[in-house]
């Protein structure tokens, strides 16, 4: 690849990253997102934006994939660590609670643009399968109750998501996230760990 082509590719990637950052900023500020407004706020011509993304759906798909990359990397790191399965589950719970503020508004926004099938498939790949594999290791080691791993994985995820939904619907001031996380971890340990 020529130096010119490499520079052009780098420039395009930087421009796309700026567009992604603009869309994420608009989501966080609850701003209506149009292709025109994204182009304006990104500092690119509307035609340039359309050169990269044919429509808003294509733009949102690209933003979504870009947004998920660090989440995938971190969850992959957590689930690939050679730790006790229950410790991995606690690390996963901790990471999920720590990232709640960052991702909750984004995922709430994206629910309007994604199908239930897309969300289900993504959750299965990103969360449920790795949870089930970790649970399976815990069962094999005699540390976690012998229940179908997918059932336990869905139960764990449902417990975490249910906690987040209770936060969103709480009438009182913002609850103590650290305390809620510790409650969830205690509940999961009580549910999963075999008494010896």
Short mmCIF file of C-alpha atoms in Angstrom, two decimals, residues 31 64 113 133 178 182:
data_model
loop_
_atom_site.label_atom_id
_atom_site.label_comp_id
_atom_site.label_asym_id
_atom_site.label_seq_id
_atom_site.Cartn_x
_atom_site.Cartn_y
_atom_site.Cartn_z
CA UNK A 31 -30.13 15.16 21.36
CA UNK A 64 -22.75 0.12 17.79
CA UNK A 113 -33.09 0.97 16.55
CA UNK A 133 -18.89 -21.85 30.20
CA UNK A 178 -21.42 -0.41 45.40
CA UNK A 182 -22.32 -6.39 46.89
#
